[in-house]
mmCIF file of N, CA and C in Angstrom:
data_model
loop_
_atom_site.group_PDB
_atom_site.id
_atom_site.type_symbol
_atom_site.label_atom_id
_atom_site.label_comp_id
_atom_site.label_asym_id
_atom_site.label_seq_id
_atom_site.Cartn_x
_atom_site.Cartn_y
_atom_site.Cartn_z
ATOM 1 N N MET T 7 130.503 132.455 119.409
ATOM 2 C CA MET T 7 129.430 131.514 119.635
ATOM 3 C C MET T 7 129.947 130.382 120.516
ATOM 4 N N ARG T 8 129.068 129.818 121.261
ATOM 5 C CA ARG T 8 129.422 128.752 122.200
ATOM 6 C C ARG T 8 128.591 127.515 121.875
ATOM 7 N N TYR T 9 129.281 126.398 121.573
ATOM 8 C CA TYR T 9 128.619 125.152 121.205
ATOM 9 C C TYR T 9 128.821 124.096 122.284
ATOM 10 N N VAL T 10 127.823 123.239 122.454
ATOM 11 C CA VAL T 10 127.941 122.078 123.335
ATOM 12 C C VAL T 10 128.847 121.056 122.653
ATOM 13 N N VAL T 11 129.773 120.487 123.415
ATOM 14 C CA VAL T 11 130.641 119.427 122.940
ATOM 15 C C VAL T 11 130.362 118.195 123.795
ATOM 16 N N VAL T 12 130.067 117.088 123.152
ATOM 17 C CA VAL T 12 129.850 115.819 123.849
ATOM 18 C C VAL T 12 131.161 115.044 123.799
ATOM 19 N N ILE T 13 131.617 114.603 124.959
ATOM 20 C CA ILE T 13 132.852 113.839 125.059
ATOM 21 C C ILE T 13 132.502 112.449 125.571
ATOM 22 N N GLU T 14 132.992 111.440 124.876
ATOM 23 C CA GLU T 14 132.680 110.059 125.261
ATOM 24 C C GLU T 14 133.964 109.238 125.360
ATOM 25 N N LYS T 15 134.024 108.411 126.377
ATOM 26 C CA LYS T 15 135.159 107.505 126.553
ATOM 27 C C LYS T 15 134.806 106.174 125.925
ATOM 28 N N GLY T 16 135.661 105.730 125.018
ATOM 29 C CA GLY T 16 135.501 104.420 124.403
ATOM 30 C C GLY T 16 136.437 103.429 125.082
ATOM 31 N N LYS T 17 136.476 102.239 124.569
ATOM 32 C CA LYS T 17 137.326 101.205 125.140
ATOM 33 C C LYS T 17 138.801 101.603 125.077
ATOM 34 N N ASP T 18 139.231 102.118 123.930
ATOM 35 C CA ASP T 18 140.642 102.440 123.736
ATOM 36 C C ASP T 18 140.892 103.884 123.322
ATOM 37 N N SER T 19 139.861 104.727 123.327
ATOM 38 C CA SER T 19 140.032 106.096 122.846
ATOM 39 C C SER T 19 138.957 107.007 123.427
ATOM 40 N N TRP T 20 139.074 108.278 123.102
ATOM 41 C CA TRP T 20 138.089 109.286 123.480
ATOM 42 C C TRP T 20 137.519 109.891 122.209
ATOM 43 N N GLY T 21 136.234 110.154 122.207
ATOM 44 C CA GLY T 21 135.590 110.805 121.078
ATOM 45 C C GLY T 21 134.941 112.091 121.523
ATOM 46 N N ALA T 22 134.802 113.026 120.611
ATOM 47 C CA ALA T 22 134.103 114.278 120.901
ATOM 48 C C ALA T 22 133.366 114.708 119.643
ATOM 49 N N TYR T 23 132.168 115.263 119.829
ATOM 50 C CA TYR T 23 131.419 115.781 118.686
ATOM 51 C C TYR T 23 130.555 116.952 119.124
ATOM 52 N N VAL T 24 130.122 117.736 118.134
ATOM 53 C CA VAL T 24 129.301 118.918 118.376
ATOM 54 C C VAL T 24 127.940 118.659 117.740
ATOM 55 N N PRO T 25 126.897 118.453 118.549
ATOM 56 C CA PRO T 25 125.583 118.125 117.995
ATOM 57 C C PRO T 25 125.048 119.165 117.007
ATOM 58 N N ASP T 26 125.396 120.424 117.203
ATOM 59 C CA ASP T 26 124.872 121.485 116.346
ATOM 60 C C ASP T 26 125.674 121.677 115.062
ATOM 61 N N LEU T 27 126.784 120.952 114.914
ATOM 62 C CA LEU T 27 127.594 121.024 113.703
ATOM 63 C C LEU T 27 127.752 119.604 113.144
ATOM 64 N N PRO T 28 126.757 119.118 112.417
ATOM 65 C CA PRO T 28 126.805 117.743 111.909
ATOM 66 C C PRO T 28 128.114 117.459 111.168
ATOM 67 N N GLY T 29 128.715 116.327 111.514
ATOM 68 C CA GLY T 29 129.959 115.922 110.894
ATOM 69 C C GLY T 29 131.201 116.426 111.598
ATOM 70 N N CYS T 30 131.021 117.246 112.602
ATOM 71 C CA CYS T 30 132.163 117.795 113.342
ATOM 72 C C CYS T 30 132.449 116.874 114.527
ATOM 73 N N ALA T 31 133.428 115.986 114.336
ATOM 74 C CA ALA T 31 133.738 114.976 115.350
ATOM 75 C C ALA T 31 135.213 114.613 115.276
ATOM 76 N N VAL T 32 135.746 114.150 116.407
ATOM 77 C CA VAL T 32 137.152 113.740 116.475
ATOM 78 C C VAL T 32 137.286 112.504 117.353
ATOM 79 N N VAL T 33 138.403 111.815 117.194
ATOM 80 C CA VAL T 33 138.771 110.686 118.048
ATOM 81 C C VAL T 33 140.217 110.898 118.453
ATOM 82 N N ALA T 34 140.523 110.626 119.724
ATOM 83 C CA ALA T 34 141.876 110.841 120.236
ATOM 84 C C ALA T 34 142.212 109.797 121.283
ATOM 85 N N GLU T 35 143.472 109.756 121.661
ATOM 86 C CA GLU T 35 143.913 108.795 122.673
ATOM 87 C C GLU T 35 143.597 109.247 124.090
ATOM 88 N N THR T 36 143.525 110.569 124.314
ATOM 89 C CA THR T 36 143.238 111.086 125.654
ATOM 90 C C THR T 36 142.100 112.099 125.599
ATOM 91 N N ARG T 37 141.505 112.349 126.739
ATOM 92 C CA ARG T 37 140.431 113.348 126.834
ATOM 93 C C ARG T 37 140.956 114.725 126.464
ATOM 94 N N GLU T 38 142.123 115.056 126.967
ATOM 95 C CA GLU T 38 142.712 116.363 126.703
ATOM 96 C C GLU T 38 142.961 116.564 125.216
ATOM 97 N N GLU T 39 143.468 115.516 124.561
ATOM 98 C CA GLU T 39 143.714 115.612 123.125
ATOM 99 C C GLU T 39 142.403 115.758 122.362
ATOM 100 N N ALA T 40 141.367 115.051 122.808
ATOM 101 C CA ALA T 40 140.063 115.158 122.156
ATOM 102 C C ALA T 40 139.538 116.582 122.257
ATOM 103 N N LEU T 41 139.689 117.208 123.420
ATOM 104 C CA LEU T 41 139.236 118.594 123.576
ATOM 105 C C LEU T 41 140.017 119.542 122.677
ATOM 106 N N LYS T 42 141.307 119.346 122.599
ATOM 107 C CA LYS T 42 142.142 120.184 121.730
ATOM 108 C C LYS T 42 141.707 120.025 120.272
ATOM 109 N N LEU T 43 141.541 118.773 119.856
ATOM 110 C CA LEU T 43 141.185 118.508 118.470
ATOM 111 C C LEU T 43 139.791 119.006 118.111
ATOM 112 N N ILE T 44 138.828 118.908 119.040
ATOM 113 C CA ILE T 44 137.474 119.362 118.710
ATOM 114 C C ILE T 44 137.433 120.882 118.600
ATOM 115 N N ARG T 45 138.239 121.572 119.408
ATOM 116 C CA ARG T 45 138.309 123.038 119.248
ATOM 117 C C ARG T 45 138.803 123.394 117.847
ATOM 118 N N GLU T 46 139.849 122.699 117.415
ATOM 119 C CA GLU T 46 140.389 122.931 116.076
ATOM 120 C C GLU T 46 139.369 122.551 115.007
ATOM 121 N N ALA T 47 138.657 121.446 115.222
ATOM 122 C CA ALA T 47 137.665 120.986 114.249
ATOM 123 C C ALA T 47 136.511 121.979 114.113
ATOM 124 N N VAL T 48 136.080 122.563 115.217
ATOM 125 C CA VAL T 48 135.008 123.558 115.168
ATOM 126 C C VAL T 48 135.467 124.769 114.354
ATOM 127 N N ASP T 49 136.658 125.272 114.626
ATOM 128 C CA ASP T 49 137.191 126.403 113.860
ATOM 129 C C ASP T 49 137.242 126.075 112.374
ATOM 130 N N PHE T 50 137.774 124.895 112.037
ATOM 131 C CA PHE T 50 137.899 124.466 110.648
ATOM 132 C C PHE T 50 136.522 124.314 109.993
ATOM 133 N N HIS T 51 135.588 123.736 110.719
ATOM 134 C CA HIS T 51 134.228 123.514 110.213
ATOM 135 C C HIS T 51 133.562 124.851 109.884
ATOM 136 N N ILE T 52 133.636 125.791 110.805
ATOM 137 C CA ILE T 52 133.008 127.102 110.599
ATOM 138 C C ILE T 52 133.702 127.855 109.462
ATOM 139 N N GLU T 53 135.016 127.762 109.397
ATOM 140 C CA GLU T 53 135.758 128.390 108.302
ATOM 141 C C GLU T 53 135.286 127.848 106.955
ATOM 142 N N GLY T 54 135.100 126.542 106.879
ATOM 143 C CA GLY T 54 134.610 125.928 105.649
ATOM 144 C C GLY T 54 133.213 126.404 105.281
ATOM 145 N N LEU T 55 132.346 126.522 106.272
ATOM 146 C CA LEU T 55 130.998 127.024 106.013
ATOM 147 C C LEU T 55 131.049 128.450 105.472
ATOM 148 N N ARG T 56 131.889 129.282 106.062
ATOM 149 C CA ARG T 56 132.021 130.672 105.600
ATOM 150 C C ARG T 56 132.537 130.729 104.169
ATOM 151 N N GLU T 57 133.539 129.914 103.868
ATOM 152 C CA GLU T 57 134.131 129.921 102.523
ATOM 153 C C GLU T 57 133.128 129.537 101.444
ATOM 154 N N THR T 58 132.205 128.646 101.780
ATOM 155 C CA THR T 58 131.210 128.214 100.798
ATOM 156 C C THR T 58 129.933 129.052 100.844
ATOM 157 N N GLY T 59 129.883 130.006 101.764
ATOM 158 C CA GLY T 59 128.693 130.843 101.880
ATOM 159 C C GLY T 59 127.532 130.144 102.563
ATOM 160 N N SER T 60 127.804 129.029 103.203
ATOM 161 C CA SER T 60 126.758 128.287 103.912
ATOM 162 C C SER T 60 126.457 128.956 105.244
ATOM 163 N N PRO T 61 125.225 128.838 105.713
ATOM 164 C CA PRO T 61 124.893 129.429 107.016
ATOM 165 C C PRO T 61 125.617 128.705 108.155
ATOM 166 N N ILE T 62 125.972 129.457 109.149
ATOM 167 C CA ILE T 62 126.598 128.887 110.349
ATOM 168 C C ILE T 62 125.481 128.576 111.338
ATOM 169 N N PRO T 63 125.321 127.301 111.705
ATOM 170 C CA PRO T 63 124.223 126.927 112.606
ATOM 171 C C PRO T 63 124.314 127.624 113.960
ATOM 172 N N GLU T 64 123.180 128.058 114.427
ATOM 173 C CA GLU T 64 123.090 128.607 115.770
ATOM 174 C C GLU T 64 123.234 127.477 116.778
ATOM 175 N N ALA T 65 123.808 127.781 117.910
ATOM 176 C CA ALA T 65 123.902 126.799 118.992
ATOM 177 C C ALA T 65 122.498 126.557 119.543
ATOM 178 N N GLN T 66 122.036 125.319 119.485
ATOM 179 C CA GLN T 66 120.695 124.958 119.952
ATOM 180 C C GLN T 66 120.726 123.974 121.117
ATOM 181 N N SER T 67 121.767 123.158 121.159
ATOM 182 C CA SER T 67 121.836 122.100 122.170
ATOM 183 C C SER T 67 122.121 122.671 123.543
ATOM 184 N N THR T 68 121.569 122.014 124.539
ATOM 185 C CA THR T 68 121.823 122.379 125.929
ATOM 186 C C THR T 68 122.196 121.115 126.696
ATOM 187 N N VAL T 69 122.667 121.307 127.901
ATOM 188 C CA VAL T 69 123.083 120.181 128.733
ATOM 189 C C VAL T 69 122.317 120.213 130.044
ATOM 190 N N GLU T 70 121.858 119.073 130.454
ATOM 191 C CA GLU T 70 121.219 118.893 131.760
ATOM 192 C C GLU T 70 121.781 117.633 132.377
ATOM 193 N N TYR T 71 121.846 117.613 133.675
ATOM 194 C CA TYR T 71 122.274 116.422 134.395
ATOM 195 C C TYR T 71 121.103 115.915 135.229
ATOM 196 N N VAL T 72 120.991 114.620 135.309
ATOM 197 C CA VAL T 72 119.952 113.988 136.107
ATOM 198 C C VAL T 72 120.640 113.198 137.197
ATOM 199 N N GLN T 73 120.297 113.507 138.422
ATOM 200 C CA GLN T 73 120.889 112.768 139.547
ATOM 201 C C GLN T 73 119.992 111.591 139.872
ATOM 202 N N VAL T 74 120.601 110.398 139.992
ATOM 203 C CA VAL T 74 119.811 109.208 140.310
ATOM 204 C C VAL T 74 120.400 108.517 141.525
#
């Protein structure tokens, strides 16, 4: 499955989250580290859902860019 990951630059850190997996978010010092950590977080999140017998959410989010 392929999920959208939102990456945001903060004042002193980078954040990443997956809109289709509530609670799946990370904070890191660099963009690269945030991407690494969110990949791990997605795997861990889905593993936890499977272990508890919870449904795994389908990917629903999409990305569009608006040029201004």
